[in-house]
XYZ file of N, CA and C in Angstrom:
516
model
N 59.865 15.334 -32.544
C 58.545 15.581 -32.878
C 57.586 14.809 -31.945
N 57.852 13.591 -31.534
C 56.959 12.888 -30.662
C 56.875 13.543 -29.308
N 57.872 14.180 -28.784
C 57.835 14.935 -27.537
C 56.830 16.123 -27.689
N 56.824 16.785 -28.821
C 55.976 17.885 -29.094
C 54.510 17.376 -29.095
N 54.200 16.228 -29.648
C 52.850 15.721 -29.597
C 52.392 15.369 -28.221
N 53.231 14.772 -27.426
C 52.827 14.405 -26.100
C 52.496 15.636 -25.245
N 53.251 16.691 -25.446
C 52.977 17.882 -24.674
C 51.553 18.469 -24.994
N 51.109 18.287 -26.280
C 49.743 18.825 -26.560
C 48.668 17.789 -26.256
N 49.034 16.536 -26.156
C 48.064 15.521 -25.827
C 47.735 15.468 -24.332
N 48.623 16.020 -23.471
C 48.406 15.969 -21.995
C 47.027 16.561 -21.612
N 46.655 17.731 -22.134
C 45.349 18.312 -21.779
C 44.156 17.415 -22.249
N 44.378 16.781 -23.354
C 43.338 15.929 -23.965
C 43.185 14.685 -23.036
N 44.301 14.079 -22.610
C 44.254 12.937 -21.771
C 43.645 13.308 -20.426
N 43.997 14.449 -19.863
C 43.448 14.899 -18.601
C 41.957 15.052 -18.760
N 41.494 15.670 -19.818
C 40.084 15.884 -20.070
C 39.343 14.554 -20.186
N 39.956 13.535 -20.899
C 39.271 12.243 -20.994
C 39.191 11.580 -19.650
N 40.251 11.699 -18.814
C 40.224 11.092 -17.498
C 39.091 11.690 -16.650
N 38.951 13.028 -16.723
C 37.891 13.684 -15.926
C 36.526 13.285 -16.492
N 36.405 13.176 -17.785
C 35.148 12.720 -18.307
C 34.733 11.344 -17.853
N 35.692 10.428 -17.929
C 35.443 9.048 -17.479
C 35.128 8.988 -16.046
N 35.812 9.834 -15.281
C 35.569 9.838 -13.809
C 34.153 10.321 -13.635
N 33.712 11.366 -14.362
C 32.373 11.883 -14.202
C 31.387 10.821 -14.573
N 31.672 10.022 -15.604
C 30.699 8.974 -15.993
C 30.575 7.906 -14.879
N 31.654 7.616 -14.236
C 31.584 6.664 -13.124
C 30.613 7.182 -12.079
N 30.704 8.408 -11.756
C 29.786 9.046 -10.753
C 28.295 8.962 -11.253
N 28.055 9.159 -12.548
C 26.709 9.162 -13.039
C 26.027 7.727 -12.867
N 26.830 6.689 -12.742
C 26.289 5.352 -12.548
C 25.996 5.071 -11.130
N 26.379 6.002 -10.246
C 26.221 5.818 -8.810
C 24.740 5.803 -8.411
N 23.850 6.335 -9.259
C 22.392 6.327 -8.828
C 21.876 4.949 -8.700
N 22.531 3.940 -9.334
C 22.021 2.571 -9.190
C 22.586 1.914 -7.983
N 23.578 2.445 -7.360
C 24.194 1.880 -6.208
C 23.430 2.242 -4.959
N 23.376 1.329 -3.955
C 22.739 1.651 -2.687
C 23.671 2.591 -1.925
N 23.087 3.593 -1.414
C 23.794 4.509 -0.474
C 23.299 4.386 0.917
N 24.000 3.583 1.674
C 23.519 3.160 3.018
C 24.492 3.671 4.073
N 23.954 4.365 5.048
C 24.712 4.827 6.229
C 25.365 3.553 6.821
N 26.730 3.565 7.056
C 27.381 2.402 7.642
C 26.873 2.002 9.007
N 26.195 2.834 9.682
C 25.597 2.459 11.025
C 24.444 1.485 10.858
N 23.819 1.427 9.688
C 22.720 0.493 9.422
C 23.230 -0.873 9.017
N 22.896 -1.904 9.774
C 23.323 -3.237 9.524
C 22.239 -4.239 9.269
N 21.008 -4.016 9.762
C 20.006 -4.977 9.664
C 18.697 -4.422 8.958
N 17.931 -5.332 8.457
C 16.703 -4.958 7.800
C 15.622 -5.958 8.012
N 14.413 -5.527 8.352
C 13.286 -6.376 8.383
C 12.355 -5.990 7.179
N 12.103 -6.943 6.319
C 11.238 -6.753 5.211
C 9.889 -7.465 5.452
N 8.942 -6.661 5.841
C 7.580 -7.220 6.053
C 6.938 -7.592 4.700
N 6.015 -8.519 4.751
C 5.381 -8.935 3.477
C 4.518 -7.865 2.955
N 4.719 -7.541 1.697
C 3.932 -6.539 1.029
C 2.610 -7.206 0.472
N 1.568 -6.878 1.242
C 0.248 -7.533 0.933
C -0.432 -6.923 -0.308
N -1.263 -7.684 -0.958
C -2.018 -7.196 -2.015
C -3.474 -6.818 -1.534
N -3.670 -5.517 -1.489
C -4.968 -4.984 -0.959
C -5.761 -4.275 -2.078
N -5.327 -4.480 -3.321
C -6.035 -3.836 -4.423
C -7.437 -4.490 -4.587
N -8.291 -3.771 -5.324
C -9.621 -4.285 -5.577
C -9.499 -5.560 -6.396
N -8.707 -5.557 -7.404
C -8.515 -6.802 -8.184
C -7.153 -7.415 -7.771
N -7.025 -8.664 -7.427
C -5.837 -9.232 -6.934
C -5.278 -10.283 -7.899
N -4.115 -10.040 -8.358
C -3.305 -11.000 -9.144
C -2.601 -11.825 -8.020
N -2.931 -13.145 -7.825
C -2.370 -13.917 -6.786
C -0.878 -14.184 -6.896
N -0.273 -13.892 -8.072
C 1.201 -14.103 -8.221
C 1.957 -12.884 -7.897
N 1.336 -11.676 -7.897
C 2.114 -10.405 -7.772
C 2.767 -10.261 -6.512
N 2.065 -10.375 -5.400
C 2.646 -10.080 -4.101
C 3.780 -11.064 -3.740
N 3.639 -12.395 -3.872
C 4.721 -13.312 -3.550
C 5.984 -13.012 -4.478
N 5.760 -12.734 -5.755
C 6.922 -12.494 -6.589
C 7.536 -11.149 -6.294
N 6.767 -10.176 -5.985
C 7.346 -8.896 -5.542
C 8.116 -8.917 -4.322
N 7.665 -9.668 -3.344
C 8.376 -9.847 -2.082
C 9.657 -10.572 -2.286
N 9.560 -11.659 -3.059
C 10.761 -12.434 -3.294
C 11.838 -11.676 -4.042
N 11.490 -10.949 -5.078
C 12.447 -10.092 -5.891
C 12.995 -8.995 -5.076
N 12.162 -8.362 -4.239
C 12.762 -7.240 -3.364
C 13.724 -7.832 -2.390
N 13.442 -8.937 -1.813
C 14.393 -9.575 -0.865
C 15.658 -9.899 -1.581
N 15.576 -10.515 -2.811
C 16.777 -10.865 -3.519
C 17.593 -9.635 -3.840
N 16.922 -8.566 -4.287
C 17.696 -7.321 -4.693
C 18.331 -6.737 -3.392
N 17.740 -6.736 -2.312
C 18.336 -6.174 -1.110
C 19.526 -7.043 -0.627
N 19.345 -8.343 -0.730
C 20.433 -9.303 -0.388
C 21.588 -9.126 -1.348
N 21.318 -9.061 -2.592
C 22.393 -9.013 -3.598
C 23.095 -7.711 -3.705
N 22.412 -6.582 -3.394
C 23.024 -5.273 -3.625
C 23.287 -4.463 -2.407
N 23.108 -5.001 -1.220
C 23.486 -4.358 0.041
C 24.180 -5.308 0.925
N 24.781 -4.823 1.985
C 25.420 -5.668 2.965
C 24.493 -5.832 4.185
N 23.211 -5.455 4.084
C 22.337 -5.560 5.174
C 21.949 -7.012 5.502
N 21.820 -7.335 6.753
C 21.419 -8.654 7.195
C 19.922 -8.587 7.456
N 19.209 -9.566 6.926
C 17.775 -9.688 7.112
C 17.461 -10.331 8.448
N 16.602 -9.656 9.204
C 16.132 -10.147 10.528
C 14.621 -10.053 10.539
N 14.037 -10.669 11.556
C 12.588 -10.710 11.675
C 12.040 -9.862 12.820
N 12.877 -9.088 13.525
C 12.400 -8.298 14.628
C 12.151 -6.867 14.254
N 11.209 -6.221 14.934
C 10.839 -4.831 14.644
C 11.860 -3.805 15.052
N 12.939 -4.186 15.695
C 13.956 -3.206 16.101
C 15.133 -3.221 15.088
N 14.878 -3.843 13.932
C 15.930 -3.834 12.903
C 16.216 -2.333 12.511
N 17.363 -2.086 11.968
C 17.763 -0.715 11.554
C 16.829 -0.142 10.557
N 16.447 -0.960 9.531
C 15.462 -0.643 8.546
C 14.281 -1.567 8.776
N 13.054 -1.045 8.724
C 11.818 -1.874 8.715
C 10.981 -1.352 7.512
N 10.714 -2.283 6.616
C 9.957 -1.950 5.413
C 8.671 -2.774 5.416
N 7.557 -2.084 5.235
C 6.271 -2.721 5.126
C 5.529 -1.983 3.960
N 4.520 -2.595 3.483
C 3.764 -1.980 2.364
C 2.550 -2.790 1.935
N 1.880 -2.213 0.984
C 0.627 -2.852 0.437
C 0.461 -2.414 -1.022
N 0.124 -3.349 -1.871
C -0.333 -3.077 -3.227
C -1.725 -2.532 -3.080
N -1.919 -1.302 -3.562
C -3.251 -0.647 -3.399
C -3.960 -0.480 -4.657
N -3.268 -0.488 -5.774
C -3.941 -0.393 -7.080
C -3.382 -1.502 -8.007
N -4.263 -2.143 -8.704
C -3.886 -3.089 -9.672
C -5.084 -3.065 -10.697
N -5.006 -2.171 -11.688
C -6.099 -1.921 -12.551
C -5.736 -1.984 -14.003
N -6.360 -2.829 -14.733
C -5.969 -3.014 -16.184
C -7.159 -2.660 -17.087
N -8.017 -1.829 -16.643
C -9.265 -1.504 -17.403
C -9.227 -0.271 -18.186
N -8.074 0.495 -18.076
C -8.131 1.804 -18.748
C -7.618 1.669 -20.211
N -8.383 2.258 -21.118
C -8.073 2.355 -22.472
C -7.291 3.610 -22.743
N -6.120 3.558 -23.372
C -5.303 4.710 -23.605
C -4.986 4.991 -25.088
N -5.414 4.050 -25.919
C -5.182 4.215 -27.371
C -6.410 3.716 -28.181
N -6.809 4.542 -29.144
C -7.924 4.246 -30.009
C -7.499 4.330 -31.436
N -7.962 3.339 -32.213
C -7.615 3.348 -33.610
C -8.858 2.874 -34.381
N -9.367 3.693 -35.313
C -10.522 3.321 -36.066
C -11.737 3.059 -35.182
N -11.959 3.895 -34.128
C -13.076 3.829 -33.252
C -13.024 2.585 -32.341
N -11.918 1.929 -32.280
C -11.792 0.738 -31.369
C -10.550 0.923 -30.533
N -10.617 0.392 -29.292
C -9.469 0.436 -28.362
C -8.312 -0.309 -29.060
N -7.148 0.336 -29.039
C -5.925 -0.315 -29.570
C -4.928 -0.612 -28.504
N -4.959 0.221 -27.450
C -4.041 0.031 -26.290
C -4.737 0.151 -24.993
N -4.413 -0.729 -24.116
C -5.005 -0.642 -22.695
C -3.794 -0.481 -21.783
N -4.091 -0.149 -20.619
C -3.063 0.121 -19.542
C -3.310 -0.526 -18.280
N -2.299 -1.159 -17.781
C -2.354 -1.722 -16.458
C -1.610 -0.747 -15.516
N -2.202 -0.350 -14.398
C -1.656 0.590 -13.462
C -1.487 -0.123 -12.104
N -0.320 -0.013 -11.589
C -0.013 -0.711 -10.267
C 0.566 0.375 -9.329
N 0.051 0.355 -8.139
C 0.579 1.333 -7.110
C 0.815 0.538 -5.817
N 1.939 0.858 -5.185
C 2.272 0.212 -3.916
C 2.643 1.369 -2.873
N 1.976 1.292 -1.750
C 2.299 2.168 -0.658
C 3.402 1.510 0.167
N 4.432 2.206 0.432
C 5.582 1.700 1.158
C 5.767 2.523 2.473
N 6.033 1.846 3.561
C 6.370 2.538 4.846
C 7.789 2.118 5.229
N 8.640 3.046 5.299
C 10.051 2.822 5.703
C 10.306 3.405 7.050
N 10.732 2.630 7.905
C 11.162 3.152 9.263
C 12.648 2.885 9.438
N 13.336 3.954 9.748
C 14.798 3.933 10.046
C 14.888 4.079 11.566
N 15.118 3.003 12.283
C 15.107 3.038 13.686
C 16.333 3.777 14.318
N 17.484 3.703 13.664
C 18.612 4.408 14.256
C 18.403 5.941 14.306
N 17.780 6.463 13.229
C 17.538 7.891 13.167
C 16.117 8.320 13.642
N 15.390 7.289 14.096
C 13.966 7.449 14.507
C 13.183 8.260 13.475
N 13.287 7.742 12.275
C 12.605 8.473 11.155
C 11.685 7.499 10.400
N 10.505 8.001 10.038
C 9.601 7.194 9.239
C 9.238 7.948 7.981
N 9.243 7.192 6.895
C 8.902 7.841 5.559
C 7.950 6.952 4.859
N 6.859 7.563 4.356
C 5.856 6.834 3.547
C 5.915 7.383 2.158
N 5.851 6.480 1.176
C 5.797 6.934 -0.144
C 5.052 5.918 -1.047
N 4.639 6.363 -2.267
C 3.889 5.528 -3.165
C 4.685 5.373 -4.402
N 4.805 4.146 -4.884
C 5.447 3.820 -6.140
C 4.329 3.409 -7.042
N 4.225 4.075 -8.207
C 3.165 3.781 -9.178
C 3.693 3.787 -10.601
N 3.315 2.752 -11.305
C 3.718 2.635 -12.746
C 2.586 2.168 -13.554
N 2.675 2.560 -14.820
C 1.700 2.029 -15.778
C 2.395 1.211 -16.853
N 1.680 0.169 -17.291
C 2.212 -0.750 -18.319
C 1.171 -0.887 -19.423
N 1.562 -0.545 -20.662
C 0.609 -0.629 -21.739
C 0.685 -2.019 -22.443
N -0.509 -2.359 -22.886
C -0.568 -3.677 -23.658
C -1.659 -3.549 -24.743
N -1.599 -4.442 -25.695
C -2.490 -4.458 -26.844
C -3.900 -4.719 -26.391
N -4.848 -3.926 -26.865
C -6.270 -4.123 -26.524
C -6.780 -5.409 -27.199
N -6.043 -5.993 -28.091
C -6.425 -7.243 -28.647
C -6.286 -8.473 -27.788
N -5.477 -8.225 -26.708
C -5.216 -9.327 -25.737
C -6.302 -9.290 -24.642
N -6.691 -10.502 -24.182
C -7.507 -10.531 -22.978
C -6.712 -10.093 -21.816
N -7.333 -9.538 -20.810
C -6.570 -9.023 -19.667
C -5.699 -10.020 -19.011
N -6.272 -11.270 -18.785
C -5.429 -12.286 -18.066
C -4.194 -12.684 -18.918
N -4.303 -12.660 -20.211
C -3.125 -12.932 -21.039
C -2.105 -11.793 -20.951
N -2.578 -10.576 -21.004
C -1.705 -9.445 -20.877
C -1.001 -9.369 -19.503
N -1.716 -9.650 -18.505
C -1.040 -9.521 -17.152
C -0.030 -10.642 -16.969
N -0.317 -11.804 -17.617
C 0.654 -12.900 -17.547
C 1.954 -12.510 -18.317
N 1.774 -11.839 -19.386
C 2.951 -11.366 -20.228
C 3.689 -10.239 -19.483
N 2.974 -9.396 -18.756
C 3.533 -8.221 -18.143
C 4.101 -8.501 -16.746
N 3.824 -9.573 -16.087
C 4.059 -9.781 -14.684
C 5.561 -9.611 -14.353
N 6.499 -10.222 -15.112
C 7.874 -10.048 -14.800
C 8.337 -8.603 -14.944
N 7.883 -7.907 -15.954
C 8.196 -6.484 -16.180
C 7.652 -5.666 -14.995
N 6.420 -5.929 -14.596
C 5.820 -5.198 -13.499
C 6.678 -5.384 -12.251
N 6.982 -6.596 -11.865
C 7.717 -6.917 -10.653
C 9.052 -6.230 -10.755
N 9.825 -6.374 -11.861
C 11.158 -5.832 -11.955
C 11.146 -4.284 -11.776
N 10.225 -3.628 -12.506
C 10.156 -2.173 -12.421
C 9.735 -1.684 -11.061
N 8.779 -2.345 -10.415
C 8.317 -1.933 -9.061
C 9.427 -2.158 -8.008
N 10.079 -3.268 -8.100
C 11.172 -3.561 -7.181
C 12.333 -2.560 -7.340
N 12.688 -2.253 -8.577
C 13.747 -1.268 -8.837
C 13.396 0.066 -8.276
N 12.175 0.522 -8.477
C 11.741 1.833 -7.953
C 11.667 1.858 -6.429
N 11.157 0.796 -5.818
C 11.094 0.695 -4.379
C 12.547 0.785 -3.836
N 13.416 -0.008 -4.354
C 14.818 -0.075 -3.895
C 15.487 1.281 -4.017
N 15.319 1.921 -5.229
C 15.950 3.225 -5.398
C 15.382 4.264 -4.469
N 14.119 4.288 -4.238
C 13.592 5.215 -3.286
C 14.064 5.059 -1.839
N 14.253 3.808 -1.500
C 14.721 3.537 -0.140
C 16.233 3.826 0.050
N 17.014 3.325 -0.876
C 18.472 3.333 -0.711
C 19.214 4.371 -1.503
N 18.602 4.933 -2.514
C 19.262 5.966 -3.319
C 18.644 7.303 -3.023
N 17.612 7.331 -2.255
C 16.933 8.570 -1.832
C 16.509 9.406 -2.974
N 15.841 8.787 -4.028
C 15.353 9.618 -5.079
C 13.951 10.053 -4.673
């Protein structure tokens, strides 16, 4: 009887193996997909050129982006413009004045919007790509803006770095 059960379980086991294999592929979007010809990267300082400047944003953003590239790729960081990848950019929007929620005729939710223009140059393929990463972060209108931005800073940096990294190396 046990032989009979194994014969019928084989398709089920095969199906499960295929499903788990497919799941592994679905996680691939978090992995860096880098042409093996590319070995070096120059990460230029992403300046804050927004109308309102949070003095902590640019240094933290640059530091976290450098850490992510170092930890999740095999690229070597260099300081010359003939690196295989050259990344530059600027924070162009940092605006926390938008009201997005009203309750009882009073603002209940405000929104911080952050946009970063990125320029990516791939020297091996002689290709340049410009793109904008933009995200919004909601916070309680009961909070003063400086309190809200202090609470949101780590989330802003993490989200923006993840999106920049994915756009560059996962080609989303």
